[in-house]
mmCIF file of C-alpha atoms and ligand atoms in Angstrom:
data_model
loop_
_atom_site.group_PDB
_atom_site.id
_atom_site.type_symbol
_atom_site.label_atom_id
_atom_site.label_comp_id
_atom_site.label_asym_id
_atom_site.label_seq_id
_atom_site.Cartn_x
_atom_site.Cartn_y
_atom_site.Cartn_z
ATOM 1 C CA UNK V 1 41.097 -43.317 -80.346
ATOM 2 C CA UNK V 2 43.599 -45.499 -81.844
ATOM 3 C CA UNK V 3 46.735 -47.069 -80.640
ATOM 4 C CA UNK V 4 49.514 -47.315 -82.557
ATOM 5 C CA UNK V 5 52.829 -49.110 -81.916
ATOM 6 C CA UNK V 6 55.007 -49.170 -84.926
ATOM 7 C CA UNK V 7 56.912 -46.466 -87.048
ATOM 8 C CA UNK V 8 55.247 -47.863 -90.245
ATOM 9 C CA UNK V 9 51.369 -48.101 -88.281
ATOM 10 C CA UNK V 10 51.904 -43.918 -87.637
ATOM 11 C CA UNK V 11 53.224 -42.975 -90.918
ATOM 12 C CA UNK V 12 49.960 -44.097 -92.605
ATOM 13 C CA UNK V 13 47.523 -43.474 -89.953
ATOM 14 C CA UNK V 14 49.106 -39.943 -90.244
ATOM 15 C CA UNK V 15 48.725 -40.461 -94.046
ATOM 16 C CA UNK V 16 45.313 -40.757 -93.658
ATOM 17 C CA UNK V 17 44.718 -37.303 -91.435
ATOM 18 C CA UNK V 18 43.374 -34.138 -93.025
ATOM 19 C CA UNK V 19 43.784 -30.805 -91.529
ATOM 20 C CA UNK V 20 46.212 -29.911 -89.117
ATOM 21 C CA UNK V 21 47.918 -32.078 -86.855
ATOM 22 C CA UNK V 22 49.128 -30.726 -82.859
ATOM 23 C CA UNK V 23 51.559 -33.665 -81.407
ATOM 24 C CA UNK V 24 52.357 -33.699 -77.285
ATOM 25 C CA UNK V 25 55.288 -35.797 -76.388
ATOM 26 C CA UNK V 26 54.823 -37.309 -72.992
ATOM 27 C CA UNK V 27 56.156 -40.054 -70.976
ATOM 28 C CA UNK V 28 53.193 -40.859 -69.137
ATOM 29 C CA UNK V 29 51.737 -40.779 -65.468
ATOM 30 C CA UNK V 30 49.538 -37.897 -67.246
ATOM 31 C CA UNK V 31 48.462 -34.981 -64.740
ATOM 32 C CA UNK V 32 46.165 -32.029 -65.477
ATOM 33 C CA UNK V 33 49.922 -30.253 -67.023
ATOM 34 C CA UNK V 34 50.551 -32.896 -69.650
ATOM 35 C CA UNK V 35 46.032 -32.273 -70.663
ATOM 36 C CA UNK V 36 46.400 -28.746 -70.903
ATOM 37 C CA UNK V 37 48.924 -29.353 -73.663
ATOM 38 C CA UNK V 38 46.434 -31.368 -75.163
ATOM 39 C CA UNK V 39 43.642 -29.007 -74.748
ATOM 40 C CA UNK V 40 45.724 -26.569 -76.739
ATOM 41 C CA UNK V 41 46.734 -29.335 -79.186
ATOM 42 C CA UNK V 42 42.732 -29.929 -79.397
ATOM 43 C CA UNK V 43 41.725 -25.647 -79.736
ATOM 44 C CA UNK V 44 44.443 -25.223 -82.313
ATOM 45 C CA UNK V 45 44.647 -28.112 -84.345
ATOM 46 C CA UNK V 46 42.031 -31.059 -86.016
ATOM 47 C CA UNK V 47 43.683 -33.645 -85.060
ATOM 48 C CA UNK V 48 45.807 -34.601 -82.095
ATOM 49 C CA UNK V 49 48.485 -37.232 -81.197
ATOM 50 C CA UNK V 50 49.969 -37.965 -77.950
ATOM 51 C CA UNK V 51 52.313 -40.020 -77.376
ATOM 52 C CA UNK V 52 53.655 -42.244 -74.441
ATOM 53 C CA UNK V 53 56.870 -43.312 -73.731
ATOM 54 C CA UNK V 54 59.334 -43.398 -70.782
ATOM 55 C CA UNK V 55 62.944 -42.534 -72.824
ATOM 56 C CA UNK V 56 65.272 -43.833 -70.844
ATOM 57 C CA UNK V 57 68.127 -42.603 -72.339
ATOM 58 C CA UNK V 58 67.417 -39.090 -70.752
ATOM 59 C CA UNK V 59 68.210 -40.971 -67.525
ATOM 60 C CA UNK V 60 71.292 -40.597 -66.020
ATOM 61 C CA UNK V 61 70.053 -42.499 -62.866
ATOM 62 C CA UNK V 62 68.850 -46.178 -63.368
ATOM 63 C CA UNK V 63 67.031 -45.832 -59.407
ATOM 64 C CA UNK V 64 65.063 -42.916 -61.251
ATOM 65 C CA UNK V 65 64.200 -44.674 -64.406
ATOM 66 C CA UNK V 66 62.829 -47.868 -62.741
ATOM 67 C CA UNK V 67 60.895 -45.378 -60.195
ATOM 68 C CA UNK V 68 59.251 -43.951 -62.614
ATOM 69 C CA UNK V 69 55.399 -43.837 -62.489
ATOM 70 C CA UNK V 70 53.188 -46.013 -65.026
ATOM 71 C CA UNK V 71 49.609 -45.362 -65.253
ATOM 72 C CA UNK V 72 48.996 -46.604 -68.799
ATOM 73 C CA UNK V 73 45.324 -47.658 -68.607
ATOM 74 C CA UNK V 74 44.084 -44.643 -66.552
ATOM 75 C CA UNK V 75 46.435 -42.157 -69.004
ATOM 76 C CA UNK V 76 44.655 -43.971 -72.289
ATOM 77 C CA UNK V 77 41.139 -43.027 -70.534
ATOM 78 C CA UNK V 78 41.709 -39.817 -70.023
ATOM 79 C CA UNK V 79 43.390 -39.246 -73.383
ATOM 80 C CA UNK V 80 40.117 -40.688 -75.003
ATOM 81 C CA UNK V 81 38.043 -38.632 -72.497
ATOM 82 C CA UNK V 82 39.983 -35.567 -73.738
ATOM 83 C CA UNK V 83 39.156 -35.929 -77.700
ATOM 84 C CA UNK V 84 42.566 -37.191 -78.552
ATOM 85 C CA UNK V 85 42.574 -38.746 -82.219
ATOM 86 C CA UNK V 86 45.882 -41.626 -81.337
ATOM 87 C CA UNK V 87 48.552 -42.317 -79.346
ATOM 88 C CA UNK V 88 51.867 -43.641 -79.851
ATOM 89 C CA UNK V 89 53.040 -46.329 -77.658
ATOM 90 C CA UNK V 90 56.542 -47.213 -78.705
ATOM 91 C CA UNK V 91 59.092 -49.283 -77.112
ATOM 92 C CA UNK V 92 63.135 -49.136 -77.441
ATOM 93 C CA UNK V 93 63.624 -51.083 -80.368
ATOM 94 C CA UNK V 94 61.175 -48.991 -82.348
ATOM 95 C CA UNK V 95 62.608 -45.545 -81.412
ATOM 96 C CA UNK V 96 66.457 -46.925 -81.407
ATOM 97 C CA UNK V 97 67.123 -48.949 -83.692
ATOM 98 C CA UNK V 98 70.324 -47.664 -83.896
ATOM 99 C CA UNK V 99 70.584 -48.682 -80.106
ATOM 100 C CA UNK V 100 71.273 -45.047 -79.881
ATOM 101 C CA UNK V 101 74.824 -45.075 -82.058
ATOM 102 C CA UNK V 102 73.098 -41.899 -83.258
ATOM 103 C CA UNK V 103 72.558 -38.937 -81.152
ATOM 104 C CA UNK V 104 72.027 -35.542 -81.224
ATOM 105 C CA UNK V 105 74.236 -32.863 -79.091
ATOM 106 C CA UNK V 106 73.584 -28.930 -78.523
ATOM 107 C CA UNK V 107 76.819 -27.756 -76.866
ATOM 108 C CA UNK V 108 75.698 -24.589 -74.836
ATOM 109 C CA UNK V 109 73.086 -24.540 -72.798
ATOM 110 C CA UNK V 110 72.093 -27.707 -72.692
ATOM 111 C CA UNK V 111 74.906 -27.859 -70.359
ATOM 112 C CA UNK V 112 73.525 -25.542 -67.640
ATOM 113 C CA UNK V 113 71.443 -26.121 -64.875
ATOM 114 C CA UNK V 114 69.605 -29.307 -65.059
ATOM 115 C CA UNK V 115 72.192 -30.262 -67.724
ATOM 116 C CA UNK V 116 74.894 -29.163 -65.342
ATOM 117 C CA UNK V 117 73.465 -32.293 -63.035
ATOM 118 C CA UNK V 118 71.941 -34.868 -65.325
ATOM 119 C CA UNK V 119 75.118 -35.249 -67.946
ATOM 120 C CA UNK V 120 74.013 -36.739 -70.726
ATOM 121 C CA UNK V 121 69.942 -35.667 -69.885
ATOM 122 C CA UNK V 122 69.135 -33.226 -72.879
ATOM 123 C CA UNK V 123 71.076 -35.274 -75.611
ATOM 124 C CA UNK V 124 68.654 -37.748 -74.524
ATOM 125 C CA UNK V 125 65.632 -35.950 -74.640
ATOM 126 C CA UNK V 126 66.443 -34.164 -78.281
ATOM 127 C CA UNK V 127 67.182 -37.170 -79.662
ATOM 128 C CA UNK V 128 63.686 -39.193 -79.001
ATOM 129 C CA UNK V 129 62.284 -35.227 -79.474
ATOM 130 C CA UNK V 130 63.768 -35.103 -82.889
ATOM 131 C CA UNK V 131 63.103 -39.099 -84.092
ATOM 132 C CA UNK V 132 59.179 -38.416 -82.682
ATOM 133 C CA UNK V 133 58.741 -35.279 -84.295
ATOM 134 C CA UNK V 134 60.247 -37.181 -87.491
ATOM 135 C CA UNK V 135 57.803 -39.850 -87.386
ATOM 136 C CA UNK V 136 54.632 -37.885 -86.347
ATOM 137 C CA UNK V 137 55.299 -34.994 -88.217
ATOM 138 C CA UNK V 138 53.092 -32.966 -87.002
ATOM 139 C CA UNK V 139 52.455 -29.317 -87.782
ATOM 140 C CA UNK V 140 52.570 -28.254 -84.242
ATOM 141 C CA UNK V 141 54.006 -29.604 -81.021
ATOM 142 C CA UNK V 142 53.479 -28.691 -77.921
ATOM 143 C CA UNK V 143 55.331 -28.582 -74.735
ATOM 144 C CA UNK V 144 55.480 -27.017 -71.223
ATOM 145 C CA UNK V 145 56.848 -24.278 -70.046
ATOM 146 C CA UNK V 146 57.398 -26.285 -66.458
ATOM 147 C CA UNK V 147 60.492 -27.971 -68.297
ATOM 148 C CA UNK V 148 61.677 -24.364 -69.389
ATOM 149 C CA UNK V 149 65.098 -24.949 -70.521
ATOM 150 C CA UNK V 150 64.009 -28.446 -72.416
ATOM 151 C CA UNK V 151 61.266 -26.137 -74.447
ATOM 152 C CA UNK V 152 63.933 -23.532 -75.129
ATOM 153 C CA UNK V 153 66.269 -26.608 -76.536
ATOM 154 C CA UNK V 154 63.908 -27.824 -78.602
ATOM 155 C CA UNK V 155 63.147 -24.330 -80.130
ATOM 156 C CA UNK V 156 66.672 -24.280 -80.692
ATOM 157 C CA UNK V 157 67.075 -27.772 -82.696
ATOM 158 C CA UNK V 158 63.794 -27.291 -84.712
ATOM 159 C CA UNK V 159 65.285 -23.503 -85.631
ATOM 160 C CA UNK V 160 69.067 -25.121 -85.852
ATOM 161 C CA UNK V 161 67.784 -27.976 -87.959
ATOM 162 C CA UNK V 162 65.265 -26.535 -89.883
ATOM 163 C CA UNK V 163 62.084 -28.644 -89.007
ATOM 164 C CA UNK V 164 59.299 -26.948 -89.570
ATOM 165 C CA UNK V 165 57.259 -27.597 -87.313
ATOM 166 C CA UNK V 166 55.496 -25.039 -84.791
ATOM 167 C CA UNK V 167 56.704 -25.407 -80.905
ATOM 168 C CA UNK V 168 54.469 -24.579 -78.661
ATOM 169 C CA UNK V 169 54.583 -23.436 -75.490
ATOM 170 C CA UNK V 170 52.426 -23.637 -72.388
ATOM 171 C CA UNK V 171 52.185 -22.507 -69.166
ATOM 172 C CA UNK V 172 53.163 -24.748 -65.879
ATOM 173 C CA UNK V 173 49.745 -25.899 -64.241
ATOM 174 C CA UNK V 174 50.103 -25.859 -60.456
ATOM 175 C CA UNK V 175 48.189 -27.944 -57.581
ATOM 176 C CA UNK V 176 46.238 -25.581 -55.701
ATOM 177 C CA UNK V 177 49.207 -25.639 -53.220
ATOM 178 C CA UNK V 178 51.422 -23.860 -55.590
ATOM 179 C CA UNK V 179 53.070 -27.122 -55.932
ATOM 180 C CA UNK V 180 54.144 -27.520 -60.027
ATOM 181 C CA UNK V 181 52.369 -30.534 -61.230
ATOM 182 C CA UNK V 182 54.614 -33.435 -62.276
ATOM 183 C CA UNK V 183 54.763 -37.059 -62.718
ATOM 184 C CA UNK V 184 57.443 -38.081 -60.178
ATOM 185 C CA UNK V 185 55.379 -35.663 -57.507
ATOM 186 C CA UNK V 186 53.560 -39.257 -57.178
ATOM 187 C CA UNK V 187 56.700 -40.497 -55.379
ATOM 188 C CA UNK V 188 56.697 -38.433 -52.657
ATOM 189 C CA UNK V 189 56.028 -39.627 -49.100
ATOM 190 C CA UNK V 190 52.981 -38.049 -47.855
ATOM 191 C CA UNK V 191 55.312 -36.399 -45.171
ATOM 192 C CA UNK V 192 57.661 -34.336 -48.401
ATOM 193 C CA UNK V 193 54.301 -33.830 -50.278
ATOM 194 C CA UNK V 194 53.131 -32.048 -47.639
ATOM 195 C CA UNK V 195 56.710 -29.593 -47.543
ATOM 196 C CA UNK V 196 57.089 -29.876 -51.616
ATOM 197 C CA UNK V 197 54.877 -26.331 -52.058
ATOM 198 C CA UNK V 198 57.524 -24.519 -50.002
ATOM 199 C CA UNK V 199 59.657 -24.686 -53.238
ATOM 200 C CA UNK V 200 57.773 -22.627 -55.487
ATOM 201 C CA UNK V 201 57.115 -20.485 -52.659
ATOM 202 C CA UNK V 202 60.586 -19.211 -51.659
ATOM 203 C CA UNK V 203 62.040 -19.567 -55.508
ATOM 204 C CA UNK V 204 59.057 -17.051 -56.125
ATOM 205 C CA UNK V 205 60.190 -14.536 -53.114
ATOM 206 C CA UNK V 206 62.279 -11.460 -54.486
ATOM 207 C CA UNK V 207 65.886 -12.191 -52.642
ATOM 208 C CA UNK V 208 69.057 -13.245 -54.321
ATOM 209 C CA UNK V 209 69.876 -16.643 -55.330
ATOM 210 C CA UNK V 210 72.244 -17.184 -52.547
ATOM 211 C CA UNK V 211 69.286 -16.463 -50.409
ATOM 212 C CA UNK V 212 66.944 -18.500 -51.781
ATOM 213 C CA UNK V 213 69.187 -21.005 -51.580
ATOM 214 C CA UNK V 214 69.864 -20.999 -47.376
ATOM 215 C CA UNK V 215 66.100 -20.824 -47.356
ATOM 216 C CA UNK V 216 65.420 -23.713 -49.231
ATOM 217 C CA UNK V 217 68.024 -25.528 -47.401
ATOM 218 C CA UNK V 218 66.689 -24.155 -44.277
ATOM 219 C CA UNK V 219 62.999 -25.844 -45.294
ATOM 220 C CA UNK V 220 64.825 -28.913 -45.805
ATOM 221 C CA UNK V 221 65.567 -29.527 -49.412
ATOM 222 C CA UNK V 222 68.616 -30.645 -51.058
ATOM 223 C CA UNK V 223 69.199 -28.115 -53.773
ATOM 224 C CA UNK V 224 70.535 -28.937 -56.708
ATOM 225 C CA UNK V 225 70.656 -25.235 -58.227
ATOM 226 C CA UNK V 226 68.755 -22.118 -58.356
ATOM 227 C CA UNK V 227 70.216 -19.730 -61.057
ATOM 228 C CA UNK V 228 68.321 -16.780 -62.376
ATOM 229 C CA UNK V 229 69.132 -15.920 -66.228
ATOM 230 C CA UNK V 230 66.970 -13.843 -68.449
ATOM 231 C CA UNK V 231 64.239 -12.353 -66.380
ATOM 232 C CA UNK V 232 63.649 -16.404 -65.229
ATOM 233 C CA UNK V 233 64.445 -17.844 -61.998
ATOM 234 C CA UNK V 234 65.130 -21.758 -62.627
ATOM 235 C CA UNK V 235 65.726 -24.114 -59.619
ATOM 236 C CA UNK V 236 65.836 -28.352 -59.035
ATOM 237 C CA UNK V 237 65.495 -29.848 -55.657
ATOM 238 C CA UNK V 238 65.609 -33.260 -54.564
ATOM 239 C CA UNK V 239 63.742 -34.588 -51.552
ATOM 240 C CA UNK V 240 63.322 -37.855 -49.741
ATOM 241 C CA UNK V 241 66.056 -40.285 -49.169
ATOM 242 C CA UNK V 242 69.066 -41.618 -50.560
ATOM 243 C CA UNK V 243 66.717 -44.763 -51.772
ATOM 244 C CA UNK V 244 64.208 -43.126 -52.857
ATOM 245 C CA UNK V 245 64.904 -39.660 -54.136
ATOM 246 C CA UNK V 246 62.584 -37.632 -55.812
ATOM 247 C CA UNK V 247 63.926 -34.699 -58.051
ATOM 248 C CA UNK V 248 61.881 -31.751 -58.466
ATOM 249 C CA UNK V 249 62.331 -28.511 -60.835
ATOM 250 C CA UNK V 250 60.385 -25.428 -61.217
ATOM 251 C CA UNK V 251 60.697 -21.864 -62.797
ATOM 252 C CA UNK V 252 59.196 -18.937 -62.285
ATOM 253 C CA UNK V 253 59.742 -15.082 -63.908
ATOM 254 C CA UNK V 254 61.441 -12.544 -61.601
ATOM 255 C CA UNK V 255 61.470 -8.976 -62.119
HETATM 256 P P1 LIG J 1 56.829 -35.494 -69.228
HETATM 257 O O1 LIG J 1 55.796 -36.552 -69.302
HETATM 258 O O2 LIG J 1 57.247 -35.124 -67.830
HETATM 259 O O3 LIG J 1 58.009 -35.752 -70.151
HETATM 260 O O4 LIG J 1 56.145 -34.159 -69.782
HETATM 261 C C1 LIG J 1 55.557 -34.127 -71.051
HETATM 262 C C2 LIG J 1 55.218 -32.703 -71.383
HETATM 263 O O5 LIG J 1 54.310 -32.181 -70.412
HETATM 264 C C3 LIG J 1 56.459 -31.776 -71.372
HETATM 265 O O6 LIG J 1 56.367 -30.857 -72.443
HETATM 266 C C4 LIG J 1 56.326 -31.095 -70.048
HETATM 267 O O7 LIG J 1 56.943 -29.823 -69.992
HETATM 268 C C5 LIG J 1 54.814 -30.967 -69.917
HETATM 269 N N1 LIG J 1 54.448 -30.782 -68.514
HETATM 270 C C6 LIG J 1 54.751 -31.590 -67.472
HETATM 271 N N2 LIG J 1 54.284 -31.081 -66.316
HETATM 272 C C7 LIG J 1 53.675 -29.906 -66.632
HETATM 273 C C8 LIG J 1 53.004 -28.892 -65.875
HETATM 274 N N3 LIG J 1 52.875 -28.976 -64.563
HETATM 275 N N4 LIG J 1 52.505 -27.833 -66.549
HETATM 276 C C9 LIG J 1 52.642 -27.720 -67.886
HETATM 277 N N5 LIG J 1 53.258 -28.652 -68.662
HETATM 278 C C10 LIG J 1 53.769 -29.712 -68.047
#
């Protein structure tokens, strides 16, 4: 597997790839979610690239950013485990060299729900989205459908911008508790970890999302929203305390 660091080190290592090539953006703390994108990377593609890097321009909170899990050398072994051909391991300078003077804005609904409480969050994310898919150019890319309204942005930008490359989506893998699988679910106290599967529990119950609000407010979260729009419930919590707050989101399909 090889590491690569530099804009210039992936355009010819990608030079130097035959077939097709699947690409899963990730920043890190990889869970069995983030390795099913790359088992579909690996089932659909010859070749695949994942790469690692905390963006922290789709932080709006600083507390978040510097809470954020980093489990580089266990993430690299299971990334080799899992048949993945490299991984990118930028830092700020290499993906900004603009120092982010350049960005990249969707005006709709990139300003609902998680938008609606992270300003500034999805310019962020289709920014590094569009400068990774620009240096990795892959044929595919995948991404999960537990960050539903991200995926349907960057459907949007690679249709709006005309990039060519195949998004793919895949399905939210769960803990056995129901619980969506996530990077920051490593910063809950054991206490909230063991309340967090109450979330996708009542979003999942057929009541309105008034209801499902009280309840979830009833079970002790903080709720950020819970909107239903196009067949697709959508809902962020945060838990803990005011130190250290953990932010969780999860979506589900409602009939
Ligand atoms: P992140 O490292 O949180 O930026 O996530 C990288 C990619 O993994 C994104 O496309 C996420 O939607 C996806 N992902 C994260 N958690 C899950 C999950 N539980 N199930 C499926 N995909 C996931």
């Amino acid at each position: 597997m090889k590491l690569l660091s530099s804009v210039a080190e992936v355009l010819a290592f990608r030079g130097s790839l035959e077939g097709q090539v699947g690409f899963v953006p990730t920043m890190g703390a990889l869970h069995e979610g983030h390795l099913s994108l790359v088992e579909a990377s690996r089932a659909q593609t010859e070749h695949t690239i994942v790469s690692v890097y905390v963006n922290e321009t789709q932080f709006n909170n600083a507390n978040d950013l510097e809470n954020y899990p980093d489990t580089l050398d266990e993430d690299l072994q299971q990334l080799e485990r899992h048949g993945v051909t490299a991984v990118f391991l930028p830092d700020y300078a290499t993906i900004y060299p603009d120092d982010f003077t350049y960005h990249l804005d969707e005006k709709a609904f990139s300003l609902e729900l998680c938008g609606a409480h992270r300003p500034g969050h999805f310019t962020g994310v289709l920014t590094v989205v569009m400068k990774l898919l620009n240096i990795v150019k892959p044929d595919k890319a995948y991404f999960g459908e537990k960050d539903f309204q991200q995926l349907t942005l960057i459907r949007g930008m690679v249709d709006a911008f005309f990039m060519g490359v195949d998004v793919v989506g895949c399905p939210i893998v769960r803990e056995e508790d129901g619980l969506a699988m996530s990077s920051r679910n490593l910063n809950l106290t054991p206490c909230d970890r063991l309340k967090a599967p109450a979330f996708s529990r009542i979003i999942s119950r057929q009541a309105s999302d008034q209801e499902v609000v009280l309840e979830l407010e009833a079970a002790g979260f903080e709720v950020d929203y819970v909107q239903t729009l196009q067949g697709r419930r959508f809902a962020a919590v945060v838990m803990g305390n005011s130190e250290n707050p953990v932010r969780l989101i999860d979506n589900v399909g409602v009939s």
